[in-house]
Amino acid sequence: MPNAVGRCATFLLLLFFSSSTERSEEERVAMADRVYPSAKSNPQPPQANNSGGGGRPPSFPPSKGQTYGATRQAYRPQPRKLPPPPRRRRGCCCSCCLWLTLIIIAFVFLAAIAAGVFYVIYRPRRPTFEVDGLRLSAFNASGAGQLTSRLELNLTGFNPNRKIVYLYDAASISVFSGGVDVGDGSFPAFIQEAKNATLLAAALSAPGSQTLDSTAVSDLKKKTRLPLEIDVDTKVGVKMGGWKTKKMGIQVRCEGIDVGVPKGKAAPAVTSPSAACKVKLRVKIWKWTIP
């Protein structure tokens, strides 16, 4: 009996020590795996068996490191996009300038042709004027600066054209001597037919609003003859058949004329200087008059 009890105790002790030894061995292995993980923790995938019946090899999902590196693209800075340069409209401007130039050239060409045809048909010539007679019947310069004068003027106008008729408005006349207004007057409006000479007569007198200084009065009293300049300003239009043009301004200037100053009550004789006159066209553009 005592021997049986002893054997049981010995068996229990051996069993206890063996289980303790196994637990210690397992704890040691677990601790070693934590510190130095073995290759068994990442087992290699089994190789596909190609000798089988053509089965599809098992597919394993890629590891997290491989997936991140495969899907992420390398950073590349985007190139800076510059705004497109503005389109130049030289083509349109050049075309407009070209067409405008061609139109102007064509207009000038047509105007030149029309002027040439007009000249060949009508042969236009400007009218001529000359002084036929001038008499200074009264002339007196007072000490108060007032001038009293009376003149008689005969002016002849001639139309040298064969197919053109001149239409004159009323004309204003001014006679000067050394810058002093000796007499003013006017001609009535008239029509001058082709190849026609028209005699115009007017009575002139010094304007009462004019006041002379003492030097001008003294110079006029000393003179026995007065050099005169005659200016005639009017407007004239042209009639060619049934067509009339717009009237334009002209100035008739007669120079190189001198008359005797009357002395006492005896009236001087009429002088016939036969002075030729110049005709100038006066074009008015807005506020400016081009002689």
Tab-separated table of C-alpha atoms in Angstrom:
chain	number	residue	atom	x	y	z
A	1	MET	CA	0.000	0.000	0.000
A	2	PRO	CA	2.689	2.501	0.819
A	3	ASN	CA	4.442	1.598	-2.370
A	4	ALA	CA	1.365	2.344	-4.416
A	5	VAL	CA	0.988	5.748	-2.827
A	6	GLY	CA	4.604	6.505	-3.533
A	7	ARG	CA	4.254	5.556	-7.168
A	8	CYS	CA	1.228	7.827	-7.593
A	9	ALA	CA	3.034	10.749	-6.069
A	10	THR	CA	6.029	10.169	-8.290
A	11	PHE	CA	3.784	10.041	-11.407
A	12	LEU	CA	2.042	13.296	-10.460
A	13	LEU	CA	5.377	15.034	-9.921
A	14	LEU	CA	6.656	13.881	-13.317
A	15	LEU	CA	3.448	15.010	-15.009
A	16	PHE	CA	3.636	18.435	-13.322
A	17	PHE	CA	7.268	18.976	-14.306
A	18	SER	CA	6.660	17.884	-17.911
A	19	SER	CA	3.729	20.280	-18.325
A	20	SER	CA	5.750	23.087	-16.776
A	21	THR	CA	8.624	22.320	-19.103
A	22	GLU	CA	6.330	22.390	-22.153
A	23	ARG	CA	4.788	25.724	-21.059
A	24	SER	CA	8.208	27.217	-20.530
A	25	GLU	CA	9.310	26.025	-23.957
A	26	GLU	CA	6.210	27.525	-25.602
A	27	GLU	CA	6.671	30.864	-23.801
A	28	ARG	CA	10.331	30.947	-24.857
A	29	VAL	CA	9.410	30.328	-28.507
A	30	ALA	CA	6.681	33.015	-28.406
A	31	MET	CA	9.094	35.521	-26.905
A	32	ALA	CA	11.690	34.717	-29.561
A	33	ASP	CA	9.103	35.200	-32.317
A	34	ARG	CA	8.204	38.610	-30.951
A	35	VAL	CA	11.787	39.782	-30.914
A	36	TYR	CA	13.024	37.985	-34.046
A	37	PRO	CA	10.095	37.049	-36.260
A	38	SER	CA	10.827	33.953	-38.239
A	39	ALA	CA	10.317	33.398	-41.903
A	40	LYS	CA	7.348	31.231	-41.107
A	41	SER	CA	5.302	34.352	-40.281
A	42	ASN	CA	5.220	35.300	-43.979
A	43	PRO	CA	4.697	32.024	-45.714
A	44	GLN	CA	5.348	31.939	-49.423
A	45	PRO	CA	2.314	31.386	-51.579
A	46	PRO	CA	2.114	27.914	-52.955
A	47	GLN	CA	3.368	27.417	-56.479
A	48	ALA	CA	0.811	26.845	-59.153
A	49	ASN	CA	0.528	23.261	-60.214
A	50	ASN	CA	0.797	23.371	-64.016
A	51	SER	CA	0.697	19.646	-64.337
A	52	GLY	CA	-2.865	19.484	-63.248
A	53	GLY	CA	-6.010	19.764	-65.267
A	54	GLY	CA	-5.522	23.411	-66.311
A	55	GLY	CA	-6.933	24.901	-63.180
A	56	ARG	CA	-6.679	28.648	-62.630
A	57	PRO	CA	-3.853	29.526	-60.242
A	58	PRO	CA	-4.960	31.197	-57.071
A	59	SER	CA	-4.632	34.979	-57.054
A	60	PHE	CA	-3.526	36.800	-53.978
A	61	PRO	CA	-4.147	40.501	-53.343
A	62	PRO	CA	-1.007	42.587	-53.553
A	63	SER	CA	0.539	43.805	-50.419
A	64	LYS	CA	-0.223	47.288	-49.151
A	65	GLY	CA	3.209	48.613	-50.104
A	66	GLN	CA	2.978	47.336	-53.645
A	67	THR	CA	-0.552	48.786	-54.143
A	68	TYR	CA	0.467	52.288	-52.947
A	69	GLY	CA	3.546	52.412	-55.144
A	70	ALA	CA	1.719	51.141	-58.230
A	71	THR	CA	-1.252	53.504	-58.103
A	72	ARG	CA	0.474	56.732	-57.076
A	73	GLN	CA	1.897	58.768	-59.944
A	74	ALA	CA	5.028	60.843	-59.723
A	75	TYR	CA	4.422	64.587	-59.214
A	76	ARG	CA	4.987	66.582	-62.326
A	77	PRO	CA	4.510	70.383	-62.273
A	78	GLN	CA	2.013	71.563	-64.843
A	79	PRO	CA	3.499	73.882	-67.484
A	80	ARG	CA	2.337	77.487	-67.234
A	81	LYS	CA	-0.185	78.313	-69.909
A	82	LEU	CA	0.393	81.714	-71.448
A	83	PRO	CA	-2.590	83.612	-72.862
A	84	PRO	CA	-2.753	83.480	-76.642
A	85	PRO	CA	-1.384	86.599	-78.345
A	86	PRO	CA	-4.046	89.011	-79.584
A	87	ARG	CA	-4.899	88.604	-83.190
A	88	ARG	CA	-3.849	91.497	-85.306
A	89	ARG	CA	-6.433	92.963	-87.592
A	90	ARG	CA	-3.997	94.260	-90.110
A	91	GLY	CA	-5.631	92.256	-92.840
A	92	CYS	CA	-8.996	94.001	-92.420
A	93	CYS	CA	-7.428	97.460	-92.055
A	94	CYS	CA	-5.221	96.934	-95.092
A	95	SER	CA	-8.216	95.842	-97.151
A	96	CYS	CA	-10.220	98.904	-96.086
A	97	CYS	CA	-7.324	101.246	-96.885
A	98	LEU	CA	-6.812	99.575	-100.239
A	99	TRP	CA	-10.480	99.860	-101.204
A	100	LEU	CA	-10.637	103.466	-99.999
A	101	THR	CA	-7.569	104.339	-102.055
A	102	LEU	CA	-9.030	102.671	-105.127
A	103	ILE	CA	-12.332	104.537	-104.673
A	104	ILE	CA	-10.543	107.883	-104.343
A	105	ILE	CA	-8.428	107.173	-107.417
A	106	ALA	CA	-11.522	106.178	-109.388
A	107	PHE	CA	-13.367	109.311	-108.243
A	108	VAL	CA	-10.448	111.553	-109.218
A	109	PHE	CA	-10.175	109.787	-112.562
A	110	LEU	CA	-13.895	110.237	-113.296
A	111	ALA	CA	-13.755	113.880	-112.182
A	112	ALA	CA	-10.801	114.486	-114.502
A	113	ILE	CA	-12.693	112.909	-117.400
A	114	ALA	CA	-15.786	115.016	-116.666
A	115	ALA	CA	-13.688	118.183	-116.417
A	116	GLY	CA	-11.998	117.368	-119.714
A	117	VAL	CA	-15.325	116.792	-121.472
A	118	PHE	CA	-16.728	120.005	-119.975
A	119	TYR	CA	-13.711	122.016	-121.118
A	120	VAL	CA	-13.845	120.617	-124.641
A	121	ILE	CA	-17.564	121.395	-124.991
A	122	TYR	CA	-17.813	124.807	-123.305
A	123	ARG	CA	-14.268	126.225	-123.299
A	124	PRO	CA	-14.940	128.267	-120.116
A	125	ARG	CA	-13.180	131.599	-119.627
A	126	ARG	CA	-13.454	134.025	-116.740
A	127	PRO	CA	-15.107	137.424	-117.301
A	128	THR	CA	-13.030	140.575	-117.776
A	129	PHE	CA	-13.532	144.114	-116.462
A	130	GLU	CA	-11.972	147.490	-117.150
A	131	VAL	CA	-12.483	151.073	-116.001
A	132	ASP	CA	-13.870	153.214	-118.815
A	133	GLY	CA	-14.297	156.487	-116.948
A	134	LEU	CA	-13.795	157.983	-113.499
A	135	ARG	CA	-14.368	161.530	-112.291
A	136	LEU	CA	-13.801	163.028	-108.846
A	137	SER	CA	-16.329	165.856	-108.729
A	138	ALA	CA	-15.960	166.801	-105.044
A	139	PHE	CA	-13.206	166.313	-102.511
A	140	ASN	CA	-12.748	168.068	-99.170
A	141	ALA	CA	-10.912	167.035	-95.987
A	142	SER	CA	-11.865	169.137	-92.964
A	143	GLY	CA	-9.785	169.790	-89.876
A	144	ALA	CA	-12.207	167.711	-87.792
A	145	GLY	CA	-11.135	164.585	-89.662
A	146	GLN	CA	-14.204	164.330	-91.882
A	147	LEU	CA	-13.829	163.596	-95.613
A	148	THR	CA	-16.386	164.671	-98.191
A	149	SER	CA	-16.113	163.267	-101.717
A	150	ARG	CA	-18.180	162.383	-104.750
A	151	LEU	CA	-17.059	160.130	-107.611
A	152	GLU	CA	-18.591	158.859	-110.840
A	153	LEU	CA	-17.415	155.440	-112.025
A	154	ASN	CA	-18.024	153.667	-115.332
A	155	LEU	CA	-17.013	149.994	-115.403
A	156	THR	CA	-17.399	147.626	-118.356
A	157	GLY	CA	-17.702	143.869	-117.945
A	158	PHE	CA	-17.255	141.444	-120.828
A	159	ASN	CA	-18.284	137.769	-121.131
A	160	PRO	CA	-15.920	136.029	-123.594
A	161	ASN	CA	-17.736	132.644	-123.542
A	162	ARG	CA	-20.002	131.383	-126.312
A	163	LYS	CA	-22.142	128.908	-124.361
A	164	ILE	CA	-21.964	130.250	-120.814
A	165	VAL	CA	-24.153	132.933	-119.212
A	166	TYR	CA	-23.044	134.749	-116.039
A	167	LEU	CA	-25.561	135.584	-113.302
A	168	TYR	CA	-24.325	138.417	-111.042
A	169	ASP	CA	-25.635	139.467	-107.645
A	170	ALA	CA	-25.552	143.092	-106.486
A	171	ALA	CA	-21.940	144.271	-106.134
A	172	SER	CA	-20.340	146.536	-103.537
A	173	ILE	CA	-17.704	149.078	-104.624
A	174	SER	CA	-14.926	150.613	-102.524
A	175	VAL	CA	-12.338	153.180	-103.688
A	176	PHE	CA	-9.139	153.646	-101.649
A	177	SER	CA	-6.250	156.100	-101.785
A	178	GLY	CA	-3.274	155.307	-99.569
A	179	GLY	CA	-5.435	153.253	-97.221
A	180	VAL	CA	-8.117	155.967	-96.912
A	181	ASP	CA	-11.648	155.104	-98.016
A	182	VAL	CA	-12.417	157.761	-100.615
A	183	GLY	CA	-15.816	156.491	-101.776
A	184	ASP	CA	-18.287	153.611	-101.505
A	185	GLY	CA	-21.124	152.555	-103.792
A	186	SER	CA	-22.819	149.596	-105.466
A	187	PHE	CA	-23.877	148.022	-108.757
A	188	PRO	CA	-27.283	146.369	-109.202
A	189	ALA	CA	-27.629	142.664	-110.000
A	190	PHE	CA	-27.536	141.799	-113.698
A	191	ILE	CA	-27.342	138.918	-116.180
A	192	GLN	CA	-24.563	138.875	-118.729
A	193	GLU	CA	-25.246	136.818	-121.829
A	194	ALA	CA	-22.609	135.010	-123.863
A	195	LYS	CA	-20.308	137.258	-125.897
A	196	ASN	CA	-21.842	140.318	-124.267
A	197	ALA	CA	-20.355	143.567	-122.894
A	198	THR	CA	-22.212	145.315	-120.046
A	199	LEU	CA	-21.591	148.931	-118.965
A	200	LEU	CA	-21.981	149.546	-115.240
A	201	ALA	CA	-22.274	153.064	-113.803
A	202	ALA	CA	-22.233	154.027	-110.139
A	203	ALA	CA	-22.023	157.177	-108.008
A	204	LEU	CA	-19.700	156.925	-105.027
A	205	SER	CA	-19.207	159.008	-101.886
A	206	ALA	CA	-17.006	158.881	-98.791
A	207	PRO	CA	-18.535	157.141	-95.772
A	208	GLY	CA	-19.636	159.560	-93.059
A	209	SER	CA	-18.547	157.212	-90.268
A	210	GLN	CA	-14.883	157.523	-91.228
A	211	THR	CA	-12.718	159.809	-89.086
A	212	LEU	CA	-9.200	160.746	-90.209
A	213	ASP	CA	-6.276	161.821	-88.076
A	214	SER	CA	-4.543	165.154	-88.586
A	215	THR	CA	-1.640	163.620	-90.523
A	216	ALA	CA	-3.944	161.946	-93.079
A	217	VAL	CA	-5.964	165.174	-93.502
A	218	SER	CA	-2.783	167.205	-94.071
A	219	ASP	CA	-1.508	164.725	-96.687
A	220	LEU	CA	-4.811	164.749	-98.596
A	221	LYS	CA	-4.930	168.553	-98.706
A	222	LYS	CA	-1.464	168.735	-100.229
A	223	LYS	CA	-2.228	166.380	-103.135
A	224	THR	CA	-3.344	167.577	-106.557
A	225	ARG	CA	-3.879	164.061	-107.890
A	226	LEU	CA	-5.047	160.947	-106.069
A	227	PRO	CA	-3.799	157.405	-106.849
A	228	LEU	CA	-6.812	155.141	-106.522
A	229	GLU	CA	-7.552	151.454	-106.078
A	230	ILE	CA	-11.023	150.096	-106.868
A	231	ASP	CA	-12.401	146.897	-105.318
A	232	VAL	CA	-15.660	145.310	-106.500
A	233	ASP	CA	-17.012	142.356	-104.491
A	234	THR	CA	-19.921	140.255	-105.739
A	235	LYS	CA	-21.171	136.720	-106.336
A	236	VAL	CA	-21.599	135.103	-109.725
A	237	GLY	CA	-23.225	131.914	-110.964
A	238	VAL	CA	-22.959	130.081	-114.275
A	239	LYS	CA	-25.806	129.019	-116.544
A	240	MET	CA	-25.179	126.390	-119.223
A	241	GLY	CA	-28.328	125.524	-121.110
A	242	GLY	CA	-30.887	124.551	-118.470
A	243	TRP	CA	-28.307	123.917	-115.760
A	244	LYS	CA	-27.237	126.507	-113.176
A	245	THR	CA	-24.376	126.346	-110.716
A	246	LYS	CA	-24.213	127.670	-107.189
A	247	LYS	CA	-23.009	131.256	-106.975
A	248	MET	CA	-19.476	131.873	-105.774
A	249	GLY	CA	-17.731	135.016	-104.595
A	250	ILE	CA	-15.387	136.981	-106.854
A	251	GLN	CA	-13.367	140.152	-106.364
A	252	VAL	CA	-12.518	142.607	-109.114
A	253	ARG	CA	-9.515	144.826	-108.336
A	254	CYS	CA	-8.475	147.762	-110.513
A	255	GLU	CA	-5.135	149.475	-109.813
A	256	GLY	CA	-2.912	152.101	-111.412
A	257	ILE	CA	-5.610	154.791	-111.593
A	258	ASP	CA	-5.140	158.434	-110.589
A	259	VAL	CA	-7.501	161.397	-110.892
A	260	GLY	CA	-7.111	165.124	-110.419
A	261	VAL	CA	-8.335	166.754	-107.230
A	262	PRO	CA	-10.893	169.503	-107.951
A	263	LYS	CA	-9.950	173.030	-106.883
A	264	GLY	CA	-12.591	175.677	-106.333
A	265	LYS	CA	-15.983	175.437	-107.980
A	266	ALA	CA	-14.768	174.202	-111.368
A	267	ALA	CA	-15.495	170.478	-111.864
A	268	PRO	CA	-12.649	168.477	-113.400
A	269	ALA	CA	-13.117	166.666	-116.666
A	270	VAL	CA	-13.869	162.950	-116.760
A	271	THR	CA	-10.702	160.890	-116.980
A	272	SER	CA	-10.582	157.753	-119.093
A	273	PRO	CA	-7.735	155.697	-117.606
A	274	SER	CA	-8.792	152.463	-119.396
A	275	ALA	CA	-7.234	150.498	-116.557
A	276	ALA	CA	-7.505	146.730	-116.749
A	277	CYS	CA	-8.774	144.865	-113.706
A	278	LYS	CA	-7.950	141.478	-112.217
A	279	VAL	CA	-10.681	138.990	-111.313
A	280	LYS	CA	-10.076	136.657	-108.362
A	281	LEU	CA	-12.284	133.815	-107.232
A	282	ARG	CA	-13.084	133.931	-103.528
A	283	VAL	CA	-14.013	130.585	-101.951
A	284	LYS	CA	-15.442	130.703	-98.430
A	285	ILE	CA	-14.865	127.631	-96.273
A	286	TRP	CA	-16.664	127.972	-92.954
A	287	LYS	CA	-15.066	131.136	-91.495
A	288	TRP	CA	-12.182	131.497	-93.904
A	289	THR	CA	-12.250	133.101	-97.324
A	290	ILE	CA	-9.643	131.919	-99.822
A	291	PRO	CA	-8.932	134.612	-102.429
